[in-house]
Each structure stands twice: as structure tokens, then as C-alpha cells.
CSV table of C-alpha atoms in Angstrom, one decimal:
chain,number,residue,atom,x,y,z
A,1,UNK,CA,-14.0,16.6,-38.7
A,2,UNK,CA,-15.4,17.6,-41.7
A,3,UNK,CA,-13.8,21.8,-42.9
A,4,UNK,CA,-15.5,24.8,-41.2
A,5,UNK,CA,-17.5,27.0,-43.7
A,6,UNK,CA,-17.5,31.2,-43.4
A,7,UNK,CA,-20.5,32.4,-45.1
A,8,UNK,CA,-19.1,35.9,-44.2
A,9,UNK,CA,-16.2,37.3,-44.6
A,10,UNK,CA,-14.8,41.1,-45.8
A,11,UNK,CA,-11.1,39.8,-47.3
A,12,UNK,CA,-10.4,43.5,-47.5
A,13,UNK,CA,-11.1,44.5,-43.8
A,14,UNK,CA,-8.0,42.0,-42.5
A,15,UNK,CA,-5.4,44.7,-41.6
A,16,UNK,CA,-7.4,46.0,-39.2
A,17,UNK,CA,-9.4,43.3,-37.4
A,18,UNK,CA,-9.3,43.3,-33.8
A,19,UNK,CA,-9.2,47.2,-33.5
A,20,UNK,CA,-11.7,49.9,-34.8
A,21,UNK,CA,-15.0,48.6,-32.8
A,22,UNK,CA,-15.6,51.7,-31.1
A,23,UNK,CA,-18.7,52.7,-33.4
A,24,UNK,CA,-22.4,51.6,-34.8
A,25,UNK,CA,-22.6,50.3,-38.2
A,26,UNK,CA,-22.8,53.4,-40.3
A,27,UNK,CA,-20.4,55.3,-38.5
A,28,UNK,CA,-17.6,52.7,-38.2
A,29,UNK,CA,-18.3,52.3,-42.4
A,30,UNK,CA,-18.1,55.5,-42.8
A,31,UNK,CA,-14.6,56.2,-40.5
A,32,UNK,CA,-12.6,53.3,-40.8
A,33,UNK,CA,-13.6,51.0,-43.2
A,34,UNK,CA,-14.2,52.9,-46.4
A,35,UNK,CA,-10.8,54.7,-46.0
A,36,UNK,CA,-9.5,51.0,-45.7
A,37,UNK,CA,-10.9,49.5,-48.8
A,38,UNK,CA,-10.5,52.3,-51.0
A,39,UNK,CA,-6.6,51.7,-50.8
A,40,UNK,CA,-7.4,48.2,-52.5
A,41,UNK,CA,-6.2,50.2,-55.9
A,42,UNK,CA,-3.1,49.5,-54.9
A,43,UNK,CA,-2.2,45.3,-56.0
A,44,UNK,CA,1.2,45.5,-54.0
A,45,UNK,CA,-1.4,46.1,-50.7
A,46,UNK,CA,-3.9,43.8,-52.0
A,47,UNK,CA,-1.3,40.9,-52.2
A,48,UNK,CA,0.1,41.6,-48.4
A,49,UNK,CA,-3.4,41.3,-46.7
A,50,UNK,CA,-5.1,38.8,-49.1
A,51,UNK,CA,-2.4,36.7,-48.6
A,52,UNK,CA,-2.5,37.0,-45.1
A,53,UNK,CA,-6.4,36.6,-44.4
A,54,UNK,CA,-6.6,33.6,-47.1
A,55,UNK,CA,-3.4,31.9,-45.3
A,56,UNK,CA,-5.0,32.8,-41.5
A,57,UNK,CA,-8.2,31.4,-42.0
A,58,UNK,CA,-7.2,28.0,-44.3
A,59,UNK,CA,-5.2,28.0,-40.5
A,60,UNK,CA,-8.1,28.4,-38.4
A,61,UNK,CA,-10.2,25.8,-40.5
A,62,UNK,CA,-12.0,27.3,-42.4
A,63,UNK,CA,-12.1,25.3,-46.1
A,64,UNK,CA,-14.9,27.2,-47.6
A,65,UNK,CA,-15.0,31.2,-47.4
A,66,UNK,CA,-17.6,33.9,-48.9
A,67,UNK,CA,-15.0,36.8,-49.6
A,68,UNK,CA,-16.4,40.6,-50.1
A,69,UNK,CA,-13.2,42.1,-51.9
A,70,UNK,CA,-13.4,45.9,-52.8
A,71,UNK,CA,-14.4,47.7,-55.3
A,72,UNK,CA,-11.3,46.9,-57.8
A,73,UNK,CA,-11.6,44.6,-60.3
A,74,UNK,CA,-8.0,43.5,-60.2
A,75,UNK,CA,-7.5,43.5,-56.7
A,76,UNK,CA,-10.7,41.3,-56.6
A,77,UNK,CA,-9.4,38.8,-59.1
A,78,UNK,CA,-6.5,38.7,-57.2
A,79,UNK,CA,-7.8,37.7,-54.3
A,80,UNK,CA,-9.4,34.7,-56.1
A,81,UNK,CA,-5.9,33.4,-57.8
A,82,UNK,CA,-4.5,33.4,-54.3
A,83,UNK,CA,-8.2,31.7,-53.0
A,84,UNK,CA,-6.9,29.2,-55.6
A,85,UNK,CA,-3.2,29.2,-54.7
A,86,UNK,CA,-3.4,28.1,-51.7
A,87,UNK,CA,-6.4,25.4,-52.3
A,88,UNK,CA,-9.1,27.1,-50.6
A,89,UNK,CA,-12.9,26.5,-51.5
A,90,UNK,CA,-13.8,30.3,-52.0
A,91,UNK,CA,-17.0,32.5,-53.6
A,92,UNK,CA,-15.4,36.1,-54.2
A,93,UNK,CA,-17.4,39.4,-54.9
A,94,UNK,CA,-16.1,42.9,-56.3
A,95,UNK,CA,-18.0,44.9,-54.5
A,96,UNK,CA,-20.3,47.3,-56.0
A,97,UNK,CA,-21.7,50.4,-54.9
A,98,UNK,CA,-22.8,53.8,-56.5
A,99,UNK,CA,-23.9,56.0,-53.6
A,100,UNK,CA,-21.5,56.9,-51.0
A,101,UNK,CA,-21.1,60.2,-49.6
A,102,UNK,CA,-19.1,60.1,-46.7
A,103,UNK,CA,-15.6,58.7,-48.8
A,104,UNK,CA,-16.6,60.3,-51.9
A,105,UNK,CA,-13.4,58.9,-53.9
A,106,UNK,CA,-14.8,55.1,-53.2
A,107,UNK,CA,-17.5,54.5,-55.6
A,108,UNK,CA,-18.6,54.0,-58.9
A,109,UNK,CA,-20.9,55.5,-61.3
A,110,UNK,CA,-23.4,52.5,-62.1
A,111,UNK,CA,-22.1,52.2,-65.8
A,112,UNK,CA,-18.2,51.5,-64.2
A,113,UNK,CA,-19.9,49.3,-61.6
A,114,UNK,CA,-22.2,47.4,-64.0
A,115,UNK,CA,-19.4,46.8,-66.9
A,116,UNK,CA,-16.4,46.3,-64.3
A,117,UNK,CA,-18.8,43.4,-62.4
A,118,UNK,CA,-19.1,42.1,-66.0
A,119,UNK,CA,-15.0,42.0,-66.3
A,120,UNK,CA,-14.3,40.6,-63.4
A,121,UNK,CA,-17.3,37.6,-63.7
A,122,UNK,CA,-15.8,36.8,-66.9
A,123,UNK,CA,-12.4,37.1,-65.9
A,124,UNK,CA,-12.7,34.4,-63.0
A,125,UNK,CA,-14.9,32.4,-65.2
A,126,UNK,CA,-12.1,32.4,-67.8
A,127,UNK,CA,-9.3,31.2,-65.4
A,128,UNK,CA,-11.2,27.8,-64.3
A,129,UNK,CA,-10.7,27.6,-61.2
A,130,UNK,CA,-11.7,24.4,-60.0
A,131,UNK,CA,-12.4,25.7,-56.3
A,132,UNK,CA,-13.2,29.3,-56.8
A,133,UNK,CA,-16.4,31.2,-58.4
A,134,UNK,CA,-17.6,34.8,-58.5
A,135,UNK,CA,-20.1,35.8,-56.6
A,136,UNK,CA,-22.5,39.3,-57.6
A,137,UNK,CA,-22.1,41.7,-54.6
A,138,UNK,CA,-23.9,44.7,-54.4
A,139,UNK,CA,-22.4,45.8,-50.8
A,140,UNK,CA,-25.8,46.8,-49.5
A,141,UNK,CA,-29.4,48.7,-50.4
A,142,UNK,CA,-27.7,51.9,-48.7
A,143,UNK,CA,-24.8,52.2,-51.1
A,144,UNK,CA,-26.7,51.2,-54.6
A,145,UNK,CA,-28.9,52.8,-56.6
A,146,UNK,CA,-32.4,51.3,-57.8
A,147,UNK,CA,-30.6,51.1,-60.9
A,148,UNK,CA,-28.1,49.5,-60.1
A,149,UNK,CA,-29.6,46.7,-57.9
A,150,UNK,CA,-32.0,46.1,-60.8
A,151,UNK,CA,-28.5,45.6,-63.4
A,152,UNK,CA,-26.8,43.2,-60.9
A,153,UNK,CA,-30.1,41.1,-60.5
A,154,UNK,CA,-29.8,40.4,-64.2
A,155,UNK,CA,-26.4,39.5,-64.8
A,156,UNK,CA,-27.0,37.2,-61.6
A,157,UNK,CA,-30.0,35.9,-63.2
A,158,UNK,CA,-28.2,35.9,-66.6
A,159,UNK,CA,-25.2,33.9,-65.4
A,160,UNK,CA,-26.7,31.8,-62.5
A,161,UNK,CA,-24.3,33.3,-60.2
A,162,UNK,CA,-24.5,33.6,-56.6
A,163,UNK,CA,-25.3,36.9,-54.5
A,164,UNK,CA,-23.9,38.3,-51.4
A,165,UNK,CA,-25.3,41.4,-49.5
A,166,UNK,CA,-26.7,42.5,-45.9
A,167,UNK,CA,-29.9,43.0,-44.7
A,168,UNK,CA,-31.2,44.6,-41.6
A,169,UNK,CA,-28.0,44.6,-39.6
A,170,UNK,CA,-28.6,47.7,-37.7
A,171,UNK,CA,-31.8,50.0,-36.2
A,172,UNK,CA,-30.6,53.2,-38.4
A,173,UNK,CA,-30.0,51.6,-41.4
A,174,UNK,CA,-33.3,50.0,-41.5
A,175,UNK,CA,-34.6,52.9,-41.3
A,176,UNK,CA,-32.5,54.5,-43.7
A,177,UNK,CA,-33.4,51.9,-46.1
A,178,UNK,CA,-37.1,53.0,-45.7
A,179,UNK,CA,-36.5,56.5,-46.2
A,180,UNK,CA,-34.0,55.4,-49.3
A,181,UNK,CA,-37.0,53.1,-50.8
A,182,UNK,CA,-40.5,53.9,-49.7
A,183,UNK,CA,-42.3,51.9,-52.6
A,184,UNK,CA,-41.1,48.8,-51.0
A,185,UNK,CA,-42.8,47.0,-48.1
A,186,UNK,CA,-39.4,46.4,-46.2
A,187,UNK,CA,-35.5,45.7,-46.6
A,188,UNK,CA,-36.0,42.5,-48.0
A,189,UNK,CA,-38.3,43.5,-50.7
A,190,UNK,CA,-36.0,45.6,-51.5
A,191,UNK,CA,-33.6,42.6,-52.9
A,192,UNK,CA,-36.9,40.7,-53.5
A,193,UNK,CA,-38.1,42.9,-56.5
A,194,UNK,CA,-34.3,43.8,-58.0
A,195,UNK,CA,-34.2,39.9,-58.7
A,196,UNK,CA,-31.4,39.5,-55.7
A,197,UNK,CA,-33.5,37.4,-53.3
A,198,UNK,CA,-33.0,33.6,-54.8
A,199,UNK,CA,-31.7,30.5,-54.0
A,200,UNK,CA,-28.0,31.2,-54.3
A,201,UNK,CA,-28.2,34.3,-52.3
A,202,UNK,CA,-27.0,34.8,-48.9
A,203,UNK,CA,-27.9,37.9,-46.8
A,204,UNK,CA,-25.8,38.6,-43.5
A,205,UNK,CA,-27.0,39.6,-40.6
A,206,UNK,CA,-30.7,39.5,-40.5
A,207,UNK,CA,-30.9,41.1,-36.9
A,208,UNK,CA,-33.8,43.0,-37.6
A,209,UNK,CA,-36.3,41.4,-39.9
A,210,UNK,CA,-39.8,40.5,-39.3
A,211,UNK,CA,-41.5,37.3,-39.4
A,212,UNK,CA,-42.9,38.1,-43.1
A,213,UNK,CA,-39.7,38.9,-44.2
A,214,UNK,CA,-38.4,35.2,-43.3
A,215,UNK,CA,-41.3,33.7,-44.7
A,216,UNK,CA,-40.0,35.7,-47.8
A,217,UNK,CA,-36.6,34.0,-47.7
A,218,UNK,CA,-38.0,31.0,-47.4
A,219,UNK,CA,-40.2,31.1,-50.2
A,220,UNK,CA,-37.1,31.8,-52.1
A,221,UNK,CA,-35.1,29.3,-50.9
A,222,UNK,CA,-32.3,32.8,-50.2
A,223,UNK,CA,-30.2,32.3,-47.2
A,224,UNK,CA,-28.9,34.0,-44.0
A,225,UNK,CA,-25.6,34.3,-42.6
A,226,UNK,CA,-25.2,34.9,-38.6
A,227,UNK,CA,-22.6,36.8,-37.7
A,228,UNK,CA,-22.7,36.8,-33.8
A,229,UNK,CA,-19.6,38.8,-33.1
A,230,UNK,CA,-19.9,41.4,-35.3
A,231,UNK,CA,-23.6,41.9,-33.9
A,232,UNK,CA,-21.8,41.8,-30.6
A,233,UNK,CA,-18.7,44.4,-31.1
A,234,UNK,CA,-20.7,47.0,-33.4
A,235,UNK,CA,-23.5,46.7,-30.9
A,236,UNK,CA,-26.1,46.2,-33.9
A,237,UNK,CA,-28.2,43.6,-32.7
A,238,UNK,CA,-29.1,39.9,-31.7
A,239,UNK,CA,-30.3,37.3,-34.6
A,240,UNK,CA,-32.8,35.2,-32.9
A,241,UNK,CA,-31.0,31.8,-34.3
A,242,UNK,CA,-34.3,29.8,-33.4
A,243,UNK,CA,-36.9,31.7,-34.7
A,244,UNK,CA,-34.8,31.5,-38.6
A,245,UNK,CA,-34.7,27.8,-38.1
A,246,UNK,CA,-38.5,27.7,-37.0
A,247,UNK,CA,-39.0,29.4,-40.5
A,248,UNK,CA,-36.9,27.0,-42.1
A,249,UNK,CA,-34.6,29.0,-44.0
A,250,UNK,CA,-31.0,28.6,-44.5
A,251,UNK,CA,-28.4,29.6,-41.9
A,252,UNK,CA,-24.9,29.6,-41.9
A,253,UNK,CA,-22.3,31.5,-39.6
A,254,UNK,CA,-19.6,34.1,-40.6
A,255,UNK,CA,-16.9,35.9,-38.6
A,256,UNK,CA,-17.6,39.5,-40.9
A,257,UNK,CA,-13.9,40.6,-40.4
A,258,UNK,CA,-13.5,43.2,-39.5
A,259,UNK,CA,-17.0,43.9,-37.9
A,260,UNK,CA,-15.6,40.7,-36.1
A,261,UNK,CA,-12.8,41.0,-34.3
A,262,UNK,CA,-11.5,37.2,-35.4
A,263,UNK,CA,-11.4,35.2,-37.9
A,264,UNK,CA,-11.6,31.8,-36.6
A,265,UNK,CA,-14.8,30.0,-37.4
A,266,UNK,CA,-14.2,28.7,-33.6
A,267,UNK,CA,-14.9,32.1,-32.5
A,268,UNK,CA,-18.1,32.4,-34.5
A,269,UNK,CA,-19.5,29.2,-33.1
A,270,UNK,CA,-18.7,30.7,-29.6
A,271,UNK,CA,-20.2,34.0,-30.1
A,272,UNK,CA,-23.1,32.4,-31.7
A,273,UNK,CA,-24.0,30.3,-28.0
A,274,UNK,CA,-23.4,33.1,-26.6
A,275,UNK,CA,-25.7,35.0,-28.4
A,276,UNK,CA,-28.2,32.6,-27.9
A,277,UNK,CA,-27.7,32.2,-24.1
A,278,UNK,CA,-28.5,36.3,-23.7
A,279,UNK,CA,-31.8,35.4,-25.4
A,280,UNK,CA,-32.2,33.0,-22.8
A,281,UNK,CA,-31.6,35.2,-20.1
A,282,UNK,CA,-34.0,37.6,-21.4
A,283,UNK,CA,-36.6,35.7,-22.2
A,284,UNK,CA,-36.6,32.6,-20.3
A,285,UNK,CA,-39.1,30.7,-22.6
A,286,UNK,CA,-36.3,31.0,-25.5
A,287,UNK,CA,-34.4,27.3,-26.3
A,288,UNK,CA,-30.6,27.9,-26.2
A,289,UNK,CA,-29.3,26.2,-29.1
A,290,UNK,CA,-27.2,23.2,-28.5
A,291,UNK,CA,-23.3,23.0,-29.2
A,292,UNK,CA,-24.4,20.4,-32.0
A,293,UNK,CA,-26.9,22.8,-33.3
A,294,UNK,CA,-23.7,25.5,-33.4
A,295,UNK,CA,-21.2,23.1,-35.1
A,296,UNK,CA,-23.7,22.2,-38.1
A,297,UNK,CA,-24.3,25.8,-38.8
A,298,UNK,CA,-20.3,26.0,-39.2
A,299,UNK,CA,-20.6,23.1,-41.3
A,300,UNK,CA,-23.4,21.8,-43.5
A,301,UNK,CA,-25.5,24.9,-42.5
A,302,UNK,CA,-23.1,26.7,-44.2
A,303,UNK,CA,-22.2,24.6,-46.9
A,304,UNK,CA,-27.0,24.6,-47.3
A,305,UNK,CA,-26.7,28.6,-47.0
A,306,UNK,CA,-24.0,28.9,-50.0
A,307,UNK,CA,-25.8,26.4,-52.2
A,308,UNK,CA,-22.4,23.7,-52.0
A,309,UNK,CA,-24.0,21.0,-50.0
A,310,UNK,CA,-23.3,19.3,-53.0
A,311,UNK,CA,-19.8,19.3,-52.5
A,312,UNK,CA,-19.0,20.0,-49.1
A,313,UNK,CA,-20.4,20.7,-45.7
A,314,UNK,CA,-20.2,16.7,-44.3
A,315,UNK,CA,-18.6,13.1,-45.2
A,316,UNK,CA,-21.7,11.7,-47.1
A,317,UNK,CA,-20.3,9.7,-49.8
A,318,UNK,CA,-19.7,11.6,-53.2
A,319,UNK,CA,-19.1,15.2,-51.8
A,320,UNK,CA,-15.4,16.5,-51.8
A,321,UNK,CA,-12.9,15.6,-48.9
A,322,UNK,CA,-13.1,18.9,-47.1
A,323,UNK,CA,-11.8,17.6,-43.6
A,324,UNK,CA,-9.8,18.7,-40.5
A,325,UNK,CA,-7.5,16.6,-38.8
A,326,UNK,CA,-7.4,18.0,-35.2
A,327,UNK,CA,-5.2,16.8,-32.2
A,328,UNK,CA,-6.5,17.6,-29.5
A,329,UNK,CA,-3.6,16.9,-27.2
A,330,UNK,CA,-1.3,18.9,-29.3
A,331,UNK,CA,2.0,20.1,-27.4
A,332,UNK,CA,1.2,23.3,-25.6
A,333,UNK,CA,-2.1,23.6,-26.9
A,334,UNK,CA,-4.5,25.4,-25.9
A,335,UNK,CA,-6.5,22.0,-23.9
A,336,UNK,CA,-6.2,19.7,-21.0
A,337,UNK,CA,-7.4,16.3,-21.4
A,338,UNK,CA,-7.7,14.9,-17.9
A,339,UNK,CA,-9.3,11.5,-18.6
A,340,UNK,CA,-10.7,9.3,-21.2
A,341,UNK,CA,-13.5,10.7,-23.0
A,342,UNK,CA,-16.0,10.1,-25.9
A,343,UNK,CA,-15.7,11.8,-29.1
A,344,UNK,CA,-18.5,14.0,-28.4
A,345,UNK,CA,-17.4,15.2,-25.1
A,346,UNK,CA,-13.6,15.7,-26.9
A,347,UNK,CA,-15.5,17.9,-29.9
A,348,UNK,CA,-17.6,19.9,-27.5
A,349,UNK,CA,-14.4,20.7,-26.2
A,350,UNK,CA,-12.4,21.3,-29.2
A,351,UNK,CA,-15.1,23.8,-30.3
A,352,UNK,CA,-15.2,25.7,-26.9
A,353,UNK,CA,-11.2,25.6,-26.3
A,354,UNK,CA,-9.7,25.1,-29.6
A,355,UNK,CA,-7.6,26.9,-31.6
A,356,UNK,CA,-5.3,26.8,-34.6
A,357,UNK,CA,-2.7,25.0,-32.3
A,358,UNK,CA,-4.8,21.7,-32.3
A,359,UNK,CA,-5.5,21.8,-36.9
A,360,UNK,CA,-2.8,19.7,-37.5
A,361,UNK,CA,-4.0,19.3,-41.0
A,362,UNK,CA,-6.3,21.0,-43.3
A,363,UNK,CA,-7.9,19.3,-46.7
A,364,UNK,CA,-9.7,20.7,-49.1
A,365,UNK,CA,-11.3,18.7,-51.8
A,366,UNK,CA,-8.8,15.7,-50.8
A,367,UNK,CA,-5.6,17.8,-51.5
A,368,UNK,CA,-3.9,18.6,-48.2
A,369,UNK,CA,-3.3,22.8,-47.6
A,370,UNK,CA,-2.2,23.3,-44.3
A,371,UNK,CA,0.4,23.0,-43.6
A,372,UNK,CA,1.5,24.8,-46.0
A,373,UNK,CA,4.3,24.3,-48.2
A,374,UNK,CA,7.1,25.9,-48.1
């Protein structure tokens, strides 16, 4: 089947997913994760978990990754040489931010964030990696200045580079936003008149915004990332999965370790039914999206949200040979097959029961990375 694709994903959250999810949004930011990150300084740390998160998900299936790093340059360029290492397809930001009060030692000024965004873009450029690009990442409208937004829109724009943010994750910081930048009509104009709102862009969340707002991202051709559990475990929200399709814009899933609690792509296409079941459930009219509708987000959705449909997402002839080979009756796995089935009844099940267990193999760009060698 063709390589799962994580739109989403904070590299330098990985040592502690699957604990701190006992707070909203700002508050969780604020207590563990910024105390986290700002350790990132340290390359001897950045190696451990980089290392590990690049290594767990390539196990989990996931070919493609959008990686937040940190704030450090060399930690961020780190985590790209071991992207590469190990043969992953992967877009990696150094993440930049200017305003932070509650961890005052991790941020910039926007003349480090500005020239150290510059390094690092040239820096990955230089290397040539064939798999792996940088990718401008302000971390959100909440932790950068005016200024600032407006700098990285240009070096984006100068360097027709990709951009990563959020948008509208949470109730408070929506509001926030508004207080932060009343000239602008909402959240998304707020990326929409900095020049970070195009067609290689790729906003996560989404929860909150309005119909106008889509129609916005639409006109740009910018994308959104759904990130089910992390809406789920920091209690921020539900994305209404069906009403971003009705607008036609661009959707891919992400597991947002460590808002997440996993990084398996399997988990994100579970969380994202889910989701869409409790719309169900509370508004009876709403169409549940389909386990086929699910597995294309994790696929060519998210290969059409990070502008590589080009290269991956599906087996149409001419794109790269980004594939899974899963057993499904792998020895003490985590399924039962009790009869004879068709493939679609066997993949339904894969993607509902599956786990690293049944990826016997894992191919990126025709070059086999899992397993891994020794």
C-alpha cells in the first residue's frame, strides 16, 4: 500500500508523548512543552530523540513527515541529516518565535530569528538532500511579532519554500489572536496579509474557523492538516472533516506529537473516524466519513496538502516508490484473519487493527528503510 504521509508532526515533543495531556492548549505550551524544546540547545539530546522519533515513525509507516524542530538552528539541521540518514521523505522547520512570556529563555529577538531562519534554509539547501527540504515555520500568530511574520513571508516568497503554522486550534487562542491583531478580520488573515497563506502552506488544526476563512484557503490553494487526537487529548476542538472537503481545500492528517499521544499514522486515521462519528452523534444530518475517505487523507490527501503529489501520495506511474509491504497475518500480530477475504475488507482491517507488527517493509522512493540496517 502506497507510505502513510504525517502532515504534522513536533520532532522535538517525542520524549514526552503519551504523558503531559492534562491541560488546554496554552497552558500545556506554556508548562510542559516550552521547557521541553528549549533543551534542544543541547545536540547530544537532539540526537537521542530525533533519532528515536525519525526511526519510530519510518516503523509505523509513515514515508513522508512535516517535522517542527525547535528553535536551534543546529539541532534543526540535525534533525534533517538524520531525516536523510535513514531515507525518510521529510519537510523540516526551525521554529521561530519572538514573543513568549511564559519561558522567557526560549525565544528570539526577530533579527536572531530572521537571520538564523536564513542559516538554516541555506544550510539544508546546501547539503542536497535528495528527500529532505526546509520548510519556513513561524510556530504560530501568538508567539511572533507583526514583524516578524511579515520577514518570514518574504524569505518564503523569496525562496519558494514551504510554510508550516497553526491556526484556530483552540477557543482562547482565537481569541487571543484577536486581541493580539485587531486590524485583521480573523486568524487566517492574519497569515493571509504577512504573505504565509499560499499554496505550499499547511496550517494545522483548523478547529475553529469560519466558512469565510475556508473559502480563503481555498482561494489560495493553502492547506489544512487534521490532527484528531491532539484535538481529542488537549480538549481543543472538533474539525468538521466534511465541511473542509465541501470547500475543497486541501486536507491531510497529522499525529501533532506530543499534543498526540502517538505517532502512528494508524492512530490518526482512527481518531479521525472517530472524530467524525461524534459529529454524527450530535448532529444526526452530518455524513460520517468512510474508512476510504480516512485512508486517502493519510495518503494522497497528505501528499495534495504538502504540495508532493508529484512525487508521492499513490502508485500512478512516474511518482516515487513510497510503498508499505504489510502482512497481515504476521506471527503474533496484532489481527485474526478467520476466513478468506477481499483486499478491501483485509485493508479496512489493517487500518482499524494494525500496527507496526504487520510493516514488514518500508520503501521510500524505491530504496527499502525498514527494516533497518544494522
Amino acid at each position: 500500500m502506497p507510505g502513510l504521509v504525517d502532515t504534522h508532526i513536533h520532532a522535538c515533543q517525542y520524549s514526552y508523548v503519551g504523558t503531559a495531556l492534562d491541560m488546554p492548549l496554552l497552558q500545556w505550551l506554556s508548562t510542559y512543552t516550552f521547557p521541553v524544546e528549549s533543551q534542544f540547545s543541547d545536540l547530544q539530546f537532539a540526537q537521542r530523540v530525533y533519532s528515536q522519533v525519525v526511526k519510530r515513525t519510518l516503523r509505523n509507516g509513515t514515508t513522508t513527515a512535516c517535522y517542527f524542530a525547535s528553535i536551534h538552528t543546529d539541532a534543526s539541521l540535525l534533525l534533517g541529516q538524520i531525516a536523510n540518514d535513514f531515507g525518510q521523505r521529510a519537510l523540516v522547520g526551525k521554529v521561530c518565535m519572538d514573543t513568549n512570556d511564559s519561558v522567557k529563555h526560549y525565544k528570539e529577538t526577530k533579527q536572531e530569528s530572521q537571520e538564523e531562519t536564513c542559516r538554516f534554509i541555506q544550510e539544508l539547501l546546501k547539503r542536497q538532500y535528495p528527500l529532505v527540504r526546509p520548510v519556513v515555520t513561524p510556530r504560530f500568530a501568538l508567539s511572533c511579532t507583526g514583524a516578524l511574520l511579515g520577514h518570514l513571508g518574504e524569505i518564503a516568497k523569496k525562496h519558494k519554500l514551504h510554510i508550516q503554522s497553526h491556526v484556530s486550534e483552540n477557543i482562547e487562542e482565537v481569541k487571543l489572536v484577536k486581541e493580539l491583531f485587531p486590524e485583521f478580520e480573523s486568524y487566517t488573515d492574519v497569515y493571509l496579509k504577512h504573505n504565509l497563506l499560499t499554496d505550499k502552506t499547511v496550517m494545522a488544526h483548523g478547529c475553529h474557523l469560519s466558512d469565510e476563512e475556508l473559502v480563503l484557503f481555498k482561494e489560495t490553494g493553502a492547506s489544512l492538516s487534521h490532527c484528531p487526537n491532539s484535538n481529542i487529548s488537549l480538549c481543543s476542538g472538533f474539525l468538521n472533516v466534511r465541511n473542509v472537503l465541501k470547500h475543497q481545500v486541501k486536507l491531510g492528517l497529522g499525529t501533532d506529537v506530543a499534543g498526540g499521544y502517538s505517532a502512528s499514522m494508524l492512530d490518526a486515521v482512527r481518531r479521525a473516524r472517530d472524530t467524525s462519528k461524534v459529529l454524527t452523534i450530535q448532529n444526526p444530518e452530518h455524513e460520517t466519513l468512510t474508512f476510504e475517505e480516512v485512508f486517502r487523507l493519510a495518503t494522497l490527501g497528505g501528499s495534495q496538502a504538502l504540495s508532493l503529489d508529484d512525487k508521492t501520495g499513490n502508485f500512478e506511474v512516474g511518482k516515487d516508490f513510497d510503498a508499505l509491504r504489510v502482512n497481515v497475518a504476521a506471527p503474533g500480530g496484532p489481527m485474526d484473519l478467520i476466513q478468506s477475504e477481499e483486499p478491501k475488507i483485509i485493508l479496512e482491517k489493517f487500518l482499524n487493527l494494525g500496527d507496526d507488527r504487520n510493516i514488514a517493509e518500508v520503501y521510500v522512493a524505491g530504496r527499502k528503510v525498514v527494516p533497518f540496517k544494522e
